[in-house]
Amino acid sequence: MKTRGIRLRKSMGQHFLADPNVAAMIVRRAQFNPDDVVLEIGAGIGALTLPLAQQVKHVLAVEPDRKIAAILGNELSAEGICNVTIIEKDILQCDIEALAAKSDAPFKVLGNLPYNISSQVLVRLIHYRQVIESAFLTFQKEVAERLAAKHGNKSYGRLSVLIQYCAEIYPLVQVAASAFFPKPKVDSQVVGIEFHHPVSFQATDEDFLFQIVRAAFGKRRKTLKNALLGSNLEFGDEGISAALELAEIDSRRRAETLSVKEFVTLSNHLQGLRLDLQ
């Protein structure tokens, strides 16, 4: 990258996949179909883009860095690849619904996510999941383990609940730190995410559910009741106690002990109480 006049910043979470064998393995294990349209997040100079383009109908390659995007364009031209559209934009600023309109069906996502925005990107994909069939994303290994953690595990947290509410998540490929440039301090893991359409346990208001989850884990050392009372949800002791009783959840439990279904049940009861007060 240095020989091409590009300086990568570790502080921005910029780590590019540099091992072509690992890239080929990721694309192969994701089992893309010839008619797939794939949104690639953080395309870089094409480590994943090139093998991906040979497997699918079209690739929407998002790369915000102008210089890197130019190199990617040159690499694609040199290989005679013409089914890739390069989008010079931050994925957090992209209109995902508009991009999905380019596909006849829900599209798929592939991404080597910058470490510093990986959680934000995941939440954004959850928000737009109605137009996404599945995603294959690279996270720091610790983050990937948190996403898949079950209730009762110390790694279980807000993102665990959000992703497990609407999707099945599974490990796809473990990637050693040595496969990236610059080399990060930790290994990574590619996870597969299959979104449920519809979800197994439907929240009456998903935005409200996510607020409840955020509040519950915001003070995870406190009991669930005290964590909710200390949030800005504007429920008093009586309302929270009533909702917990209706949901058959002991108020002394902590957030990490609640299953996804229990969070949905609690959220729905609190939402019902909120509507009754209006």
Coordinates of C-alpha atoms in Angstrom, one line a residue:
M1 CA 0.0 0.0 0.0
K2 CA 2.9 2.4 0.8
T3 CA 4.3 1.9 -2.8
R4 CA 1.0 3.2 -4.1
G5 CA 1.1 6.4 -2.1
I6 CA -1.5 5.3 0.5
R7 CA -1.0 5.5 4.2
L8 CA -3.3 3.4 6.3
R9 CA -4.3 4.5 9.8
K10 CA -4.6 1.8 12.5
S11 CA -6.5 4.3 14.6
M12 CA -9.3 4.3 12.0
G13 CA -9.4 0.5 12.1
Q14 CA -8.0 0.2 8.6
H15 CA -6.7 -3.4 8.1
F16 CA -6.9 -4.8 4.6
L17 CA -7.1 -8.5 3.9
A18 CA -3.8 -9.3 2.1
D19 CA -3.9 -13.1 1.8
P20 CA -5.6 -14.2 -1.5
N21 CA -6.0 -17.8 -0.2
V22 CA -8.0 -16.6 2.8
A23 CA -10.1 -14.3 0.6
A24 CA -10.9 -17.1 -1.8
M25 CA -11.9 -19.3 1.2
I26 CA -14.3 -16.7 2.6
V27 CA -16.0 -16.3 -0.8
R28 CA -16.2 -20.1 -1.2
R29 CA -17.7 -20.8 2.2
A30 CA -20.3 -18.0 1.9
Q31 CA -21.7 -20.1 -1.0
F32 CA -22.9 -17.3 -3.2
N33 CA -25.1 -18.0 -6.2
P34 CA -24.6 -16.9 -9.8
D35 CA -27.7 -14.6 -9.6
D36 CA -26.7 -12.9 -6.4
V37 CA -26.3 -9.1 -6.1
V38 CA -23.8 -8.5 -3.2
L39 CA -23.1 -5.3 -1.3
E40 CA -19.4 -5.3 -0.3
I41 CA -18.5 -3.1 2.6
G42 CA -14.9 -1.9 2.7
A43 CA -13.8 -3.2 -0.6
G44 CA -10.2 -1.9 -0.3
I45 CA -8.1 -2.8 -3.3
G46 CA -10.2 -5.8 -4.1
A47 CA -8.9 -8.8 -2.1
L48 CA -12.5 -10.0 -1.8
T49 CA -14.0 -8.1 -4.7
L50 CA -12.1 -10.0 -7.5
P51 CA -13.0 -13.6 -6.4
L52 CA -16.5 -12.4 -5.5
A53 CA -17.2 -10.8 -8.9
Q54 CA -16.4 -14.1 -10.6
Q55 CA -19.1 -15.9 -8.5
V56 CA -22.1 -13.5 -8.6
K57 CA -24.2 -11.4 -10.9
H58 CA -23.1 -8.0 -9.6
V59 CA -21.1 -6.4 -6.8
L60 CA -21.8 -3.0 -5.2
A61 CA -18.4 -2.3 -3.8
V62 CA -18.4 0.4 -1.1
E63 CA -15.0 2.1 -0.5
P64 CA -14.9 5.6 0.9
D65 CA -11.2 6.3 0.3
R66 CA -10.9 8.0 -3.2
K67 CA -7.3 6.8 -3.8
I68 CA -8.1 3.3 -2.8
A69 CA -11.2 3.2 -4.9
A70 CA -9.1 4.4 -7.9
I71 CA -6.7 1.5 -7.3
L72 CA -9.6 -0.9 -7.1
G73 CA -11.0 0.4 -10.4
N74 CA -7.6 -0.2 -12.1
E75 CA -7.4 -3.7 -10.7
L76 CA -10.9 -4.5 -12.0
S77 CA -10.1 -3.1 -15.4
A78 CA -6.8 -5.0 -15.6
E79 CA -8.7 -8.3 -14.9
G80 CA -11.5 -7.4 -17.4
I81 CA -14.1 -7.5 -14.7
C82 CA -17.2 -5.3 -15.5
N83 CA -19.9 -6.5 -13.1
V84 CA -18.7 -4.3 -10.2
T85 CA -20.0 -0.8 -9.3
I86 CA -17.6 1.1 -7.1
I87 CA -19.4 3.4 -4.6
E88 CA -17.1 6.0 -3.1
K89 CA -19.0 6.6 0.1
D90 CA -19.0 5.7 3.8
I91 CA -21.3 2.8 4.4
L92 CA -22.9 4.7 7.3
Q93 CA -24.0 7.4 4.8
C94 CA -25.2 5.0 2.1
D95 CA -28.9 4.7 1.3
I96 CA -29.1 0.9 1.6
E97 CA -32.7 0.7 0.5
A98 CA -31.8 2.6 -2.7
L99 CA -28.9 0.2 -3.3
A100 CA -31.2 -2.7 -2.8
A101 CA -33.5 -1.4 -5.5
K102 CA -30.8 -2.5 -8.0
S103 CA -31.5 -6.1 -7.1
D104 CA -34.7 -8.1 -8.0
A105 CA -34.6 -9.8 -4.6
P106 CA -33.1 -9.1 -1.1
F107 CA -29.4 -8.8 -1.6
K108 CA -26.4 -10.2 0.3
V109 CA -23.7 -8.4 2.2
L110 CA -20.0 -9.2 2.4
G111 CA -17.7 -7.0 4.5
N112 CA -14.3 -6.7 6.1
L113 CA -15.5 -4.1 8.5
P114 CA -13.2 -1.3 9.9
Y115 CA -12.9 -2.2 13.6
N116 CA -13.9 1.2 14.8
I117 CA -17.3 1.2 13.2
S118 CA -18.2 -2.5 13.1
S119 CA -20.9 -2.2 15.7
Q120 CA -22.5 0.8 14.0
V121 CA -22.5 -1.1 10.7
L122 CA -24.1 -4.1 12.2
V123 CA -26.9 -2.0 13.8
R124 CA -27.5 -0.3 10.4
L125 CA -27.8 -3.7 8.6
I126 CA -30.3 -4.8 11.3
H127 CA -32.3 -1.7 10.6
Y128 CA -32.4 -2.4 6.9
R129 CA -32.7 -6.2 7.1
Q130 CA -35.9 -6.3 5.1
V131 CA -33.9 -5.8 2.0
I132 CA -31.0 -8.1 3.1
E133 CA -31.1 -11.9 2.9
S134 CA -27.8 -12.6 4.6
A135 CA -24.5 -11.1 5.5
F136 CA -20.9 -12.4 5.9
L137 CA -18.9 -10.0 8.0
T138 CA -15.4 -9.9 9.5
F139 CA -15.1 -8.8 13.1
Q140 CA -12.4 -8.9 15.7
K141 CA -12.6 -12.4 17.2
E142 CA -13.8 -11.1 20.6
V143 CA -16.6 -9.1 19.0
A144 CA -17.7 -12.1 16.9
E145 CA -17.8 -14.2 20.1
R146 CA -20.0 -11.6 21.8
L147 CA -22.5 -11.6 19.0
A148 CA -23.0 -15.4 19.3
A149 CA -22.9 -15.5 23.1
K150 CA -26.0 -16.9 24.8
H151 CA -27.7 -15.5 27.9
G152 CA -25.9 -16.3 31.1
N153 CA -22.5 -15.9 29.4
K154 CA -20.4 -12.9 30.5
S155 CA -19.9 -12.0 26.8
Y156 CA -23.6 -11.7 26.2
G157 CA -24.6 -8.1 25.7
R158 CA -26.6 -5.5 23.8
L159 CA -25.4 -6.6 20.3
S160 CA -26.0 -10.3 21.2
V161 CA -29.6 -9.6 21.8
L162 CA -30.1 -7.3 18.8
I163 CA -28.7 -9.7 16.3
Q164 CA -30.1 -12.8 17.8
Y165 CA -33.6 -11.2 17.9
C166 CA -33.7 -11.1 14.1
A167 CA -31.1 -13.5 12.8
E168 CA -29.2 -16.7 13.1
I169 CA -25.4 -16.1 13.5
Y170 CA -22.7 -18.7 13.0
P171 CA -18.9 -18.8 12.6
L172 CA -17.7 -19.1 9.0
V173 CA -13.9 -18.6 8.9
Q174 CA -11.3 -17.8 11.5
V175 CA -8.7 -15.4 10.1
A176 CA -5.2 -15.0 11.7
A177 CA -3.9 -11.4 12.2
S178 CA -1.1 -12.2 9.8
A179 CA -3.6 -12.3 6.9
F180 CA -4.1 -8.5 7.2
F181 CA -2.0 -5.4 6.4
P182 CA -1.2 -3.6 8.6
K183 CA -1.2 -6.5 11.0
P184 CA -3.8 -6.0 13.8
K185 CA -3.1 -7.1 17.4
V186 CA -5.8 -9.7 17.4
D187 CA -7.2 -12.4 15.2
S188 CA -10.5 -12.0 13.4
Q189 CA -13.5 -14.1 12.6
V190 CA -15.9 -14.1 9.6
V191 CA -19.5 -14.8 10.8
G192 CA -22.5 -15.7 8.7
I193 CA -25.8 -13.9 9.5
E194 CA -29.1 -15.3 8.1
F195 CA -31.9 -12.8 8.8
H196 CA -35.3 -14.2 9.8
H197 CA -38.3 -13.0 7.8
P198 CA -40.3 -12.8 10.0
V199 CA -38.6 -13.0 13.4
S200 CA -39.5 -15.8 15.8
F201 CA -40.7 -13.5 18.6
Q202 CA -42.1 -10.2 17.3
A203 CA -41.7 -7.0 19.3
T204 CA -44.7 -4.7 19.0
D205 CA -42.2 -1.8 18.6
E206 CA -38.7 -2.8 17.6
D207 CA -37.2 0.7 18.3
F208 CA -38.6 0.5 21.8
L209 CA -37.2 -3.0 22.3
F210 CA -33.8 -1.8 21.3
Q211 CA -34.1 1.1 23.8
I212 CA -35.0 -1.4 26.6
V213 CA -32.0 -3.6 25.7
R214 CA -29.7 -0.6 25.7
A215 CA -30.9 0.6 29.0
A216 CA -30.7 -2.9 30.6
F217 CA -27.1 -3.4 29.6
G218 CA -26.1 0.3 30.2
K219 CA -25.7 -0.6 33.9
R220 CA -25.2 -4.3 33.7
R221 CA -23.9 -4.6 37.3
K222 CA -27.3 -3.4 38.6
T223 CA -30.4 -5.5 38.8
L224 CA -32.6 -5.3 35.7
K225 CA -35.2 -3.2 37.6
N226 CA -32.7 -0.7 38.9
A227 CA -31.0 -0.4 35.5
L228 CA -34.3 0.4 33.9
L229 CA -35.2 2.9 36.7
G230 CA -31.9 4.6 36.2
S231 CA -32.5 5.1 32.4
N232 CA -34.4 7.8 30.6
L233 CA -37.3 5.5 29.7
E234 CA -39.6 7.5 32.0
F235 CA -41.1 4.5 33.7
G236 CA -41.6 4.7 37.5
D237 CA -41.1 1.9 40.0
E238 CA -44.7 0.8 39.8
G239 CA -44.8 0.5 36.0
I240 CA -41.5 -1.4 35.7
S241 CA -42.5 -3.7 38.6
A242 CA -45.9 -4.4 36.9
A243 CA -44.2 -5.2 33.5
L244 CA -41.7 -7.5 35.1
E245 CA -44.4 -9.3 36.9
L246 CA -46.5 -9.7 33.7
A247 CA -43.4 -11.0 31.9
E248 CA -42.7 -13.4 34.8
I249 CA -39.2 -12.0 35.3
D250 CA -37.7 -11.7 38.7
S251 CA -36.8 -8.0 39.2
R252 CA -33.5 -9.0 40.9
R253 CA -32.1 -10.6 37.8
R254 CA -29.5 -8.9 35.7
A255 CA -29.6 -8.1 32.0
E256 CA -27.2 -10.8 30.9
T257 CA -29.5 -13.6 32.4
L258 CA -32.4 -12.7 30.1
S259 CA -33.0 -14.6 26.9
V260 CA -34.0 -12.8 23.7
K261 CA -37.5 -14.0 24.1
E262 CA -37.7 -12.6 27.7
F263 CA -36.5 -9.2 26.4
V264 CA -39.2 -9.2 23.8
T265 CA -41.9 -10.1 26.3
L266 CA -40.7 -7.4 28.7
S267 CA -40.6 -4.8 26.0
N268 CA -44.1 -5.7 24.8
H269 CA -45.5 -5.4 28.3
L270 CA -43.8 -2.0 28.9
Q271 CA -45.0 -0.8 25.5
G272 CA -48.5 -1.8 26.5
L273 CA -48.3 0.2 29.7
R274 CA -46.8 3.1 27.8
L275 CA -49.8 3.2 25.4
D276 CA -52.2 2.9 28.3
L277 CA -50.7 6.1 29.8
Q278 CA -51.1 8.1 26.7

